[in-house]
Protein backbone atom coordinates (compact mmCIF):
# COMPACT_ATOMS: atom_id res chain seq x y z
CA UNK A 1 0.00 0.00 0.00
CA UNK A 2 0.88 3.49 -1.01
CA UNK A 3 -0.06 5.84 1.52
CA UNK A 4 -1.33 9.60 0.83
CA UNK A 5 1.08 11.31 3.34
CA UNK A 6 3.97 9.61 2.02
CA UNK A 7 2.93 10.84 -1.47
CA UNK A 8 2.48 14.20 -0.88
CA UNK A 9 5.77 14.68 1.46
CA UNK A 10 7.66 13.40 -2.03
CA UNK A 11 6.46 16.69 -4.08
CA UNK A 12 6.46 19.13 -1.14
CA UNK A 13 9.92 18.28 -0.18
CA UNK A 14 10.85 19.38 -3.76
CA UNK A 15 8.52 22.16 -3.80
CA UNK A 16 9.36 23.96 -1.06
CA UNK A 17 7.14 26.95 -0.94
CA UNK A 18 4.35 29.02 0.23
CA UNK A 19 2.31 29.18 -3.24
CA UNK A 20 2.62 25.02 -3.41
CA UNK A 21 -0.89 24.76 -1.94
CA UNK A 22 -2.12 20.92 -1.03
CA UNK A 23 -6.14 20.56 -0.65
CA UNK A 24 -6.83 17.24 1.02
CA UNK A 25 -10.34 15.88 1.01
CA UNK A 26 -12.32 12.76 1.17
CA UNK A 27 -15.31 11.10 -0.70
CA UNK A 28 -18.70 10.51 1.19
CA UNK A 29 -17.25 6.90 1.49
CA UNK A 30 -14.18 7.60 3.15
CA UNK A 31 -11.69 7.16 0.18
CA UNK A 32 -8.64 9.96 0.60
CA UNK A 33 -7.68 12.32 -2.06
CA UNK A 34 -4.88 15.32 -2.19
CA UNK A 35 -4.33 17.94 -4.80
CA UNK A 36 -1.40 19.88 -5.47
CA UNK A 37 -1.26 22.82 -7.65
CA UNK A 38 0.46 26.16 -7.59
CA UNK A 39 -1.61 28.82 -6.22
CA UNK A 40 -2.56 31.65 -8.79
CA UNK A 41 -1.55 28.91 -11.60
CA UNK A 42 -4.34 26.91 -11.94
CA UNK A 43 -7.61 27.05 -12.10
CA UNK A 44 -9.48 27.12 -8.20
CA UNK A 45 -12.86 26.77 -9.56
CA UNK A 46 -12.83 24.38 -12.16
CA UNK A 47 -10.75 22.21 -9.88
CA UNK A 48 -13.88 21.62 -7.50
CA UNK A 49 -16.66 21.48 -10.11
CA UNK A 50 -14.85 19.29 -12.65
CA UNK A 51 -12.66 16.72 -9.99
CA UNK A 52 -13.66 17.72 -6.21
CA UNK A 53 -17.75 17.28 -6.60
CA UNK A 54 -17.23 14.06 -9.21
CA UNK A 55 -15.06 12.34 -6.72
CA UNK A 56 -17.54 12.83 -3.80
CA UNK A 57 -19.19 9.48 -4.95
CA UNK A 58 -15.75 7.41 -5.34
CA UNK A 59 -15.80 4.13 -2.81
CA UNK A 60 -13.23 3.32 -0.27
CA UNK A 61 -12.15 0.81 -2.32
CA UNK A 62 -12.16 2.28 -5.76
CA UNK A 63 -8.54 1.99 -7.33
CA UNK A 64 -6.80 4.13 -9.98
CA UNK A 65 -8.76 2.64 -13.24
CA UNK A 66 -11.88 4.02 -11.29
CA UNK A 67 -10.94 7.10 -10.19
CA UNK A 68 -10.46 8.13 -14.19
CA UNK A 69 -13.87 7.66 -15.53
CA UNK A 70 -15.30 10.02 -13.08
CA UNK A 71 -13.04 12.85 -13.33
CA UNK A 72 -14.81 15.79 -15.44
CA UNK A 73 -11.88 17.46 -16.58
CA UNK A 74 -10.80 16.99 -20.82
CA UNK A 75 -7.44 17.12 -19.97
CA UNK A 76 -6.24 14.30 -17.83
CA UNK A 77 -2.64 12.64 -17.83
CA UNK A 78 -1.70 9.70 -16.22
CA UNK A 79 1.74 8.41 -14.33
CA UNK A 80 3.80 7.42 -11.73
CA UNK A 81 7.01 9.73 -11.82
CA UNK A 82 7.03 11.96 -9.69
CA UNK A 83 9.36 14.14 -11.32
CA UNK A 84 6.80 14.33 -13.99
CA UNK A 85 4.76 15.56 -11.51
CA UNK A 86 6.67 18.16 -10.19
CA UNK A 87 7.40 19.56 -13.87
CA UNK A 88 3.79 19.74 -14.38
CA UNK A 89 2.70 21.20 -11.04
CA UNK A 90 5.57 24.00 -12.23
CA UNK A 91 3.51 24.57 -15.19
CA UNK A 92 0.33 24.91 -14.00
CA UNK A 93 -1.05 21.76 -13.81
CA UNK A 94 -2.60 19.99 -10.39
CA UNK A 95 -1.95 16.70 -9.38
CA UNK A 96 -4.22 14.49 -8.22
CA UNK A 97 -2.92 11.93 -5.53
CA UNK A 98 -4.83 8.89 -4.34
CA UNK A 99 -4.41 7.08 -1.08
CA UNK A 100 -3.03 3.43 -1.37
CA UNK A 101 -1.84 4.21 -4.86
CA UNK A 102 1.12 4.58 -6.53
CA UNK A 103 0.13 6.52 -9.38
CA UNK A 104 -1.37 9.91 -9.45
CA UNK A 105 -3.55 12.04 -12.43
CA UNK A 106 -2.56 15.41 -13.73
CA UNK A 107 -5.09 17.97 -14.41
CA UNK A 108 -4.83 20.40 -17.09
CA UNK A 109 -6.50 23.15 -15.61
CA UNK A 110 -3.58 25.88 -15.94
CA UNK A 111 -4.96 29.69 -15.87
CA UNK A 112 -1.91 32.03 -15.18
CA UNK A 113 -2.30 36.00 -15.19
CA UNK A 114 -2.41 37.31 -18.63
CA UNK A 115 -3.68 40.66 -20.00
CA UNK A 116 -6.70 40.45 -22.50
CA UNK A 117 -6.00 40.60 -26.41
CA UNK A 118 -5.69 44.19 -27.86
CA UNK A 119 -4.05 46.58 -30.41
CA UNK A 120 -0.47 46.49 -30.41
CA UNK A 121 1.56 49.54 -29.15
CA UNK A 122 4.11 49.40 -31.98
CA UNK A 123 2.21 47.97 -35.09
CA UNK A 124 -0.68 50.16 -35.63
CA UNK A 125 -3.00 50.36 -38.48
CA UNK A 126 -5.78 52.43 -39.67
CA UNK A 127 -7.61 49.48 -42.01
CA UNK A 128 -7.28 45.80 -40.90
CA UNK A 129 -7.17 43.68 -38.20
CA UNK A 130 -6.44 45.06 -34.50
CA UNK A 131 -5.53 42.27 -32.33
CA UNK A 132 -2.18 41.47 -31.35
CA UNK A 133 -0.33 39.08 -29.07
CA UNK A 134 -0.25 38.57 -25.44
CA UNK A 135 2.32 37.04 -23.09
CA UNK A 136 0.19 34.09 -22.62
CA UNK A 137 1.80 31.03 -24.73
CA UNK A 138 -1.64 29.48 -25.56
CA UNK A 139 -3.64 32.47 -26.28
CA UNK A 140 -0.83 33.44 -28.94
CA UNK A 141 -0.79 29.83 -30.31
CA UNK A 142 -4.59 30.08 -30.78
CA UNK A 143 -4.97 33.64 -32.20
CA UNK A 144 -2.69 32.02 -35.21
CA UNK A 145 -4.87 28.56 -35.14
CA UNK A 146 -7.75 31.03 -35.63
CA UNK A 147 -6.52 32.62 -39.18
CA UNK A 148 -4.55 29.46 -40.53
CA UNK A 149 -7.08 26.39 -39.62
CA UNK A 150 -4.75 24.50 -42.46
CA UNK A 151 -4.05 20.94 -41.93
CA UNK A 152 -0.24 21.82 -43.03
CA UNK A 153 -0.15 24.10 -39.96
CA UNK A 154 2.26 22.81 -37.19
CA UNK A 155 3.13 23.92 -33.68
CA UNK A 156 6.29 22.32 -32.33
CA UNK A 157 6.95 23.33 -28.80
CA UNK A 158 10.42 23.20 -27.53
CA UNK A 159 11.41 24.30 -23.69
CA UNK A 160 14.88 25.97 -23.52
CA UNK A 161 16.01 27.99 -20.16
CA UNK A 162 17.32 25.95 -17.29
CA UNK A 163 15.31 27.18 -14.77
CA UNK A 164 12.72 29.23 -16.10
CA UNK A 165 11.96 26.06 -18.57
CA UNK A 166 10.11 28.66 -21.14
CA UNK A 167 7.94 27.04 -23.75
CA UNK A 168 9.32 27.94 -27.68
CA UNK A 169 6.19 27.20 -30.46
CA UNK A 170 7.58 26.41 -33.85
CA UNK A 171 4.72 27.34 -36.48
CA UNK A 172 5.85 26.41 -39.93
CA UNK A 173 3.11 25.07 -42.68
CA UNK A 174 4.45 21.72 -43.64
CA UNK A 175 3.43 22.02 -47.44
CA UNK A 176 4.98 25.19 -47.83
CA UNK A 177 8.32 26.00 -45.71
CA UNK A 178 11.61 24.20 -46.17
CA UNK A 179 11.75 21.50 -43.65
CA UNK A 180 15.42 22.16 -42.56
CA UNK A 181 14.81 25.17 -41.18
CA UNK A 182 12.40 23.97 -38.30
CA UNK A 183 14.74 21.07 -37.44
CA UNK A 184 18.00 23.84 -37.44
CA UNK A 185 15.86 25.93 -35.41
CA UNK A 186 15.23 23.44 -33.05
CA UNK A 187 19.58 22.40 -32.81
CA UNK A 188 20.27 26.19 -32.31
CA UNK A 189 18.13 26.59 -29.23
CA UNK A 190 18.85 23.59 -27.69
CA UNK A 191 22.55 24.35 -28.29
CA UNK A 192 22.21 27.08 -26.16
CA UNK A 193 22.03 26.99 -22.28
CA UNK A 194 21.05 30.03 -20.18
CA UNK A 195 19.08 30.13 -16.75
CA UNK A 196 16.50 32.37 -17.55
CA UNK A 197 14.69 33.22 -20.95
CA UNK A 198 12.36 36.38 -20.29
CA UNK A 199 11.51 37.03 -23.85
CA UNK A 200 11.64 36.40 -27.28
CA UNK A 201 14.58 38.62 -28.13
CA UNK A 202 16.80 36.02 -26.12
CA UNK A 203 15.36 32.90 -28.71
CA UNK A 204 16.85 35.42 -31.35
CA UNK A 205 20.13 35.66 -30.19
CA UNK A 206 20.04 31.85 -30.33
CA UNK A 207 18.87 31.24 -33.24
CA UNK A 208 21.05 33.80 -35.25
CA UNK A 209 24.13 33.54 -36.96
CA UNK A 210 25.62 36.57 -36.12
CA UNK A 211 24.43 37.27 -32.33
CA UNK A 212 26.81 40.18 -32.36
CA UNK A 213 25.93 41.81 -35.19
CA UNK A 214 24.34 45.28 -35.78
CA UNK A 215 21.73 43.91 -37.73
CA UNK A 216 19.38 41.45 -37.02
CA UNK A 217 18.88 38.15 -38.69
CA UNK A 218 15.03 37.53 -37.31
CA UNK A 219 12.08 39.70 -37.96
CA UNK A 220 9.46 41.00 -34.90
CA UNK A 221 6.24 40.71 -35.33
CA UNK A 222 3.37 41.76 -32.62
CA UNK A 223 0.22 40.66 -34.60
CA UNK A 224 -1.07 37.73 -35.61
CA UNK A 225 -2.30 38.83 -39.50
CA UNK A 226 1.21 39.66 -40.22
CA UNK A 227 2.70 36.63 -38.06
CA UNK A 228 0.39 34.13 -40.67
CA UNK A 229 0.94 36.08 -43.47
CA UNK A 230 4.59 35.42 -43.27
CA UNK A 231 4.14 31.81 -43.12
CA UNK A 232 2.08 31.73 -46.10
CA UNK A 233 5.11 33.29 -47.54
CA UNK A 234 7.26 29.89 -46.52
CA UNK A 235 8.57 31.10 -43.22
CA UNK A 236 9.00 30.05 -39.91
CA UNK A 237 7.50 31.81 -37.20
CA UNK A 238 8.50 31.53 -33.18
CA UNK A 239 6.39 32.32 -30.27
CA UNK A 240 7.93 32.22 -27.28
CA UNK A 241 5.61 32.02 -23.83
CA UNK A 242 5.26 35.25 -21.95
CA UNK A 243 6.58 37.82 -24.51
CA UNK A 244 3.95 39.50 -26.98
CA UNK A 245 6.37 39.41 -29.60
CA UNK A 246 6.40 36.70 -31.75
CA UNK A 247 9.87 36.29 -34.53
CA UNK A 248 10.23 35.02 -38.07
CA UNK A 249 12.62 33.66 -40.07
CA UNK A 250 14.06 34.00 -42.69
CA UNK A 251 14.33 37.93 -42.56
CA UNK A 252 15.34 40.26 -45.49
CA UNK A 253 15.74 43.87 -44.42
CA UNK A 254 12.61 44.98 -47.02
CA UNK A 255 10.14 43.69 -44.43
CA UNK A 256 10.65 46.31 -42.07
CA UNK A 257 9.96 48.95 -44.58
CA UNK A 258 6.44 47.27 -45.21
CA UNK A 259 3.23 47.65 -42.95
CA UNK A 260 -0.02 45.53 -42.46
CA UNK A 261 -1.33 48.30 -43.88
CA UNK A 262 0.02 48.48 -47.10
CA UNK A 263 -2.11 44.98 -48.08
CA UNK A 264 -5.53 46.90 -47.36
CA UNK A 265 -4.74 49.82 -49.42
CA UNK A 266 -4.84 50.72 -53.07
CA UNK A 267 -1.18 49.32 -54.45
CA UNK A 268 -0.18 53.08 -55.34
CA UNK A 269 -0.86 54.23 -52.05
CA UNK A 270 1.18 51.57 -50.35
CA UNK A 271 4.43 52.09 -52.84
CA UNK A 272 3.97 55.97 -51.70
CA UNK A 273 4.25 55.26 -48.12
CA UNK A 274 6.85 52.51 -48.89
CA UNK A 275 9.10 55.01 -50.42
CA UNK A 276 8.17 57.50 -48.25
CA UNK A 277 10.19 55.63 -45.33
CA UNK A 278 13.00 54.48 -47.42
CA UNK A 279 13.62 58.07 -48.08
CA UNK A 280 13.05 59.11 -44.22
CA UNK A 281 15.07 56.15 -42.96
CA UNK A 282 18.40 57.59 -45.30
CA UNK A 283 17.90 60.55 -44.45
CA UNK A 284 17.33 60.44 -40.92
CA UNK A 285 20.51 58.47 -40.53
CA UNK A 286 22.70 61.08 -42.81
CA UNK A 287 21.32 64.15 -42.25
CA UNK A 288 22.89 64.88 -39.12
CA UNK A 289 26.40 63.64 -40.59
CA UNK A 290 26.28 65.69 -43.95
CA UNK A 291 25.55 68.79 -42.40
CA UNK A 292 28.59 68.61 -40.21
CA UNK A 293 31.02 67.52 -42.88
CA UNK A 294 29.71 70.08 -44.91
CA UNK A 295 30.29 72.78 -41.89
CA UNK A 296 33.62 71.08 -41.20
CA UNK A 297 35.03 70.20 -45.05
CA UNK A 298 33.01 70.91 -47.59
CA UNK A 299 30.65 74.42 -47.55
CA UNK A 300 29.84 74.07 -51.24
CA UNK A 301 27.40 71.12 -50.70
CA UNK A 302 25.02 73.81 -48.65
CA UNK A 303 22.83 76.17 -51.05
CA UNK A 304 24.46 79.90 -51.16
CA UNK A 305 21.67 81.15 -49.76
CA UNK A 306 21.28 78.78 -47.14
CA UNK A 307 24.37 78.88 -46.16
CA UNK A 308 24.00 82.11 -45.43
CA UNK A 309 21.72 81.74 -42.83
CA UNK A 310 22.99 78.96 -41.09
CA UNK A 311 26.32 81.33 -40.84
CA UNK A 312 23.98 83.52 -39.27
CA UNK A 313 22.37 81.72 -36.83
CA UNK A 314 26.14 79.69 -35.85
CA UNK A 315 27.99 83.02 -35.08
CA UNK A 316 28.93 83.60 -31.90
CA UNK A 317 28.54 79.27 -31.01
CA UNK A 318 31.48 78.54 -28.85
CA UNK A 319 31.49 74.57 -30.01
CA UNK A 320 32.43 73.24 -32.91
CA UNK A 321 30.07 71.97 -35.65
CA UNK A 322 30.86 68.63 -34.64
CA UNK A 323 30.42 68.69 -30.60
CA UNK A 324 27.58 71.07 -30.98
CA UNK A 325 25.76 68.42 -33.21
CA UNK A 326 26.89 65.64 -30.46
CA UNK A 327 25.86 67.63 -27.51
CA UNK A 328 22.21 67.77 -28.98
CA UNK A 329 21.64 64.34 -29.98
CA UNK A 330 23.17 63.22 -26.78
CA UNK A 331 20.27 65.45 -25.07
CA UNK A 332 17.53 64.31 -27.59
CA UNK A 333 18.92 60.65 -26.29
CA UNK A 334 18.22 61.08 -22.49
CA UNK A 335 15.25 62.65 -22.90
CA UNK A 336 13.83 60.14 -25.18
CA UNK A 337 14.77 57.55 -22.43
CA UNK A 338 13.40 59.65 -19.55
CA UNK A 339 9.86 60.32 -21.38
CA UNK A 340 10.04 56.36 -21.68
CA UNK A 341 11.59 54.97 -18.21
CA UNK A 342 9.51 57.82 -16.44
CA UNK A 343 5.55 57.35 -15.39
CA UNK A 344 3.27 58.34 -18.37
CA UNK A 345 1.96 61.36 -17.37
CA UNK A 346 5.36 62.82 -15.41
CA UNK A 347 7.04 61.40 -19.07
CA UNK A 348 4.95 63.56 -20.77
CA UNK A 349 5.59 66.70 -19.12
CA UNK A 350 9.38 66.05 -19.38
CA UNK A 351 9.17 65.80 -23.09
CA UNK A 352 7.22 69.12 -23.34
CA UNK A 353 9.85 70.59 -20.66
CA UNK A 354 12.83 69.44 -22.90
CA UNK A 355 11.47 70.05 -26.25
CA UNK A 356 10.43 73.43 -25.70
CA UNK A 357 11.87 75.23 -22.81
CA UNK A 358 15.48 73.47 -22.66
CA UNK A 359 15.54 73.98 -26.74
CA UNK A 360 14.53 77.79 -26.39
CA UNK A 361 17.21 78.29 -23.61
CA UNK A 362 19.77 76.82 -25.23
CA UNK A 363 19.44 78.52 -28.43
CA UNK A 364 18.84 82.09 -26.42
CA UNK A 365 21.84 81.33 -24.20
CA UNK A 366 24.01 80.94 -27.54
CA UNK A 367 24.99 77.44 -26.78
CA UNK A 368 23.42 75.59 -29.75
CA UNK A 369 22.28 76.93 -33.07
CA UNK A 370 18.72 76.30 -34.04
CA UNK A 371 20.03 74.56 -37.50
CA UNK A 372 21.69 72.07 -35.14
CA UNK A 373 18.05 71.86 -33.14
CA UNK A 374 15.69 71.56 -36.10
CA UNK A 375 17.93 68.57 -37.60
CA UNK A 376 18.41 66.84 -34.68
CA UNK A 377 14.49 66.50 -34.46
CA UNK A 378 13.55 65.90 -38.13
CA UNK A 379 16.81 63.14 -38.01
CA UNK A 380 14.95 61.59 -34.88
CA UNK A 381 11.52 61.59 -36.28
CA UNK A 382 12.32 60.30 -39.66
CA UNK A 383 13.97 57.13 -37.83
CA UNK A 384 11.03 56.16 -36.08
CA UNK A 385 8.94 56.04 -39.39
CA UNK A 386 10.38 52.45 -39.47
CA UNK A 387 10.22 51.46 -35.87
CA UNK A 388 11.57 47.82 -36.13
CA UNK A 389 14.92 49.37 -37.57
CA UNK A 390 15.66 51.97 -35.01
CA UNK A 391 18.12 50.09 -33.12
CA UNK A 392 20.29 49.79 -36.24
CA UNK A 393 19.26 53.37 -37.56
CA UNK A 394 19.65 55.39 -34.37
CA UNK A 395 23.07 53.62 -34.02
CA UNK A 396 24.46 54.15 -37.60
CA UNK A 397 23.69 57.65 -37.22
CA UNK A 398 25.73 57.76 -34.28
CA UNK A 399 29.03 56.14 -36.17
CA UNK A 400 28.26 58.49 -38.94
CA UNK A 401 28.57 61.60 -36.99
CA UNK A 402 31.85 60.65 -36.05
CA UNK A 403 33.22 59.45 -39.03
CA UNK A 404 31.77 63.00 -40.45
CA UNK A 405 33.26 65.21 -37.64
CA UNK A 406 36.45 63.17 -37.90
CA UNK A 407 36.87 62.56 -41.62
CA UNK A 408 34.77 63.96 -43.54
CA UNK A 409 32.02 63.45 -46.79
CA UNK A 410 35.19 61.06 -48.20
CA UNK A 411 34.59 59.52 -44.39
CA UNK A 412 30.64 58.98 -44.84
CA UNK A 413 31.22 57.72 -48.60
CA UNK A 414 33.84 55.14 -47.63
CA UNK A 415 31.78 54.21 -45.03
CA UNK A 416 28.24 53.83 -46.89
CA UNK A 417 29.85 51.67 -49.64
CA UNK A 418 31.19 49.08 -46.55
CA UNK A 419 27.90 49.50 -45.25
CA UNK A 420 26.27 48.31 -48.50
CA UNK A 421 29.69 45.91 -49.44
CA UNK A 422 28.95 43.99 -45.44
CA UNK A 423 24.91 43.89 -46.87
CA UNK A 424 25.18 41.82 -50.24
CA UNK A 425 27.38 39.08 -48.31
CA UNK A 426 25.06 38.63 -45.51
CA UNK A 427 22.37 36.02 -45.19
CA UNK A 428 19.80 34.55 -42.91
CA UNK A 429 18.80 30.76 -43.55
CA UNK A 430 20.10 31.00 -46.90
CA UNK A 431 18.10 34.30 -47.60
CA UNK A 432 20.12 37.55 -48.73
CA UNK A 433 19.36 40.00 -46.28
CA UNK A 434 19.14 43.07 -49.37
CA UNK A 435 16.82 40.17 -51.25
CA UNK A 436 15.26 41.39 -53.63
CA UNK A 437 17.69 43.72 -54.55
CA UNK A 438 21.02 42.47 -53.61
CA UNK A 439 20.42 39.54 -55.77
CA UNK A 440 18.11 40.92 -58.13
CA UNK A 441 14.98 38.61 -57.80
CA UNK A 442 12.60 40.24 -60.34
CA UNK A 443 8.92 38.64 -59.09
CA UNK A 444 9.97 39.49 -55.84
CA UNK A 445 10.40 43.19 -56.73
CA UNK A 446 6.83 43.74 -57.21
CA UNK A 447 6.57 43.49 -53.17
CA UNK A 448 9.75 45.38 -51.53
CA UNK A 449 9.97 48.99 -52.35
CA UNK A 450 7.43 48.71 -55.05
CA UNK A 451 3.79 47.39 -53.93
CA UNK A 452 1.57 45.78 -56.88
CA UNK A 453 -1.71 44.10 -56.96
CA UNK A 454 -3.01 41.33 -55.43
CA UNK A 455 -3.07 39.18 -58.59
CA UNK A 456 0.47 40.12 -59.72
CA UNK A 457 1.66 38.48 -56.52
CA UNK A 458 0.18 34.83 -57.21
CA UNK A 459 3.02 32.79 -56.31
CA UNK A 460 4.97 33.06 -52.90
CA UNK A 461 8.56 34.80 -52.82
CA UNK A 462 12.06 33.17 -55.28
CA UNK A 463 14.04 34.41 -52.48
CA UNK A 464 12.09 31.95 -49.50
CA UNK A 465 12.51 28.88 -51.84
CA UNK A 466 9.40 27.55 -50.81
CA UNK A 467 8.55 24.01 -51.55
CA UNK A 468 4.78 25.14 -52.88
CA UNK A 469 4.77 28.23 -55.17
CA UNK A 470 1.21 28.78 -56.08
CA UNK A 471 -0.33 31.25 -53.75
CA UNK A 472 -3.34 32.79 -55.74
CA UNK A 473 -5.15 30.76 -58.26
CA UNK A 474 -8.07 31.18 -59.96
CA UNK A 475 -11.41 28.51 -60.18
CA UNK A 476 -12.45 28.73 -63.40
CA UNK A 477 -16.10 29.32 -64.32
């Protein structure tokens, strides 16, 4: 015989801990019952009305075989290993121990604390689909099942982290993707060993080629329209439990330049905008370099007439073109972080504070010209046209201004054709990150820069190598 205390004092002596909570009850015959579950985990109520109340009519003598019949619950698990249970008391789950038995149920009745689905903060659109993903693993998993109910769709979960033992989904459509790149996938984050994994960004360190590089080799993605669209495309997609920000792969660096948007749009509108932020994005990372070299090395790329009054407005500056164009992006920098780190409404004073009356004091004070203000601000806004890319952008322009207060317009030239030299060589899962331009994939120009129709596009991108082309056909009559 198996006794109940003897069970229990197996699980609590490896679950040491207030929130381990053991309920201990008996049926109206006598027979002896214990559940364990982590309080706040699992789910309190359904625990009574779908395994307390049905075991109320168990006999004394019932064993294991008839304990399962009665229990109401649609997810039940058998065993004996109790390190089984322990794993899935961790996760949510609530075992269900029986006196004079070995063996024990687990009850899938996990409900952690999760937010309810909503509009991204990042990924906003005026036409289209508004919900976006939560930190709750399931919830993600089923806001995808919900657009894609394809057969071909599969959801391989991993667990990586040592002791946070975070759950990785692997979406992929079988039909469509190329089936090394789930199984690679799967190497590179098990290759990897860390204690904790808080978010998804950590799975894409893992899972890239370059950790270390300044561009990324995995795209973000915050809503589930765009998270199936690119699978439909023949990538992979990762969702990682509690971050809201689910990654695909392969990534070319044209994705960030698109929006959900742009596919609910007329085609000319969307190769507008598209160009609109390929233009801001250049120009918000070279603005603030060229008009320093220029100050610095070469006055005859500024207008005559503008020039003039920019000479007006920097006499009497005691810095040099080059520190005074430092000195205010460094304090466009820590205010953007304070309006951020600070409480919303405090944030928002701060900003107002620092945009208006530290700007105006500065420039009355003769410490910085307003030239050096009012590009400063137009660099900073045209960056965040293309959020996804301002970690990259923001710190390009950064290494630009130096080379430009250092070097020159020869500097910034030298360094732009690296820049684009580094590009063409680099890949991600086989895919070019400057695909489609850097190789020139022709069908697959109709959808970077350039946005056609809907029936133009019929078969899925050259540069994904996708195993099933066709993505638009038509029935005929």
């Amino acid at each position: 015989m198996y006794s109940l205390q003897n069970s229990i004092k197996r699980i609590k002596d490896v679950l040491v801990s207030s929130d381990v909570i053991t309920y201990e009850f008996s049926s109206a015959d006598g027979k002896k019952f214990a559940l364990i579950y982590v309080d706040g985990l699992c789910d309190k109520a359904q625990l009574g009305e779908l395994v307390v109340k049905p075991l109320a009519g168990v006999k004394r003598d019932a064993s294991l075989e008839d304990v399962r019949p009665v229990l109401a619950s649609p997810e039940v698990k058998e065993g004996d290993d109790f390190d089984m249970a322990v794993k899935e008391i961790s996760y949510g789950g609530a075992a269900l121990l029986i006196d004079g038995e070995k063996g024990f149920f687990i009850i899938g009745l996990t409900k952690p604390p999760g937010r309810a689905v909503a509009e991204p903060p990042t990924q906003i659109a005026v036409k289209g689909p508004r919900e976006g993903f939560t930190e709750d693993l399931k919830v993600n998993c089923a806001l995808v099942r919900k657009r894609l109910k394809s057969v071909q769709l599969r959801m391989d979960t991993v667990r990586t982290g040592r002791r946070s033992d975070t759950a990785v989904t692997i979406c992929y459509l079988a039909d469509v993707c190329d089936p090394a790149i789930p199984e690679k996938i799967k190497a590179q984050i098990y290759a990897n060993e860390i204690d904790v994994v808080a978010d998804s960004s950590y799975v894409g360190r893992f899972i890239s080629s370059r950790p270390r590089s300044l561009f990324k080799r995995c795209a973000t993605c915050e809503k589930p329209d765009i998270f199936c669209a690119k699978l439909c495309e023949g990538r992979v997609g990762l969702i990682v439990d509690g971050s809201p920000i689910a990654l695909t792969v392969p990534y070319m660096i044209a994705e960030d330049f698109q929006s959900s948007e742009d596919y609910f749009v007329s085609s000319y509108r969307a190769t507008v905008l598209r160009f609109l932020r390929a233009v801001a994005v250049i120009v918000g990372i070279f603005l603030p370099a060229t008009y320093v070299a220029a100050q610095l090395f070469k006055l005859q790329l500024i207008p005559f007439r503008l020039l003039i009054n920019i000479s007006s407005s920097v006499s009497g500056i005691p810095l040099s073109p080059s520190v005074e164009m430092f000195l205010t992006l460094f304090v466009l920098e820590v205010l953007n972080e304070a309006s951020i780190r600070m409480p919303k409404y405090v944030g928002l004073a701060i900003s107002i504070v620092g945009a208006l009356v530290l700007g105006e004091t500065a420039v009355s004070a003769g410490i910085i010209s307003t030239p050096a203000i009012i590009i400063v601000a137009f660099s900073a806004i045209c960056l965040y046209v293309v959020p996804d890319l301002v970690e990259t952008t923001a710190t390009l322009r950064w290494i630009m201004l130096i080379i430009a207060g250092s070097v020159g317009t020869f500097g910034i030239v030298l360094f732009t054709c690296f820049l684009i030299s580094y590009l063409v060589t680099e890949q991600a899962y086989g895919v070019p990150l400057t695909a489609p331009f850097a190789p020139m994939l022709g069908h697959d120009l109709k959808d970077s820069i350039i946005k056609t129709d809907m029936f133009s596009l019929s078969t899925r991108p050259d540069a994904l190598k996708s195993r099933n082309k066709v993505r638009l056909s038509r029935r005929k009559k």
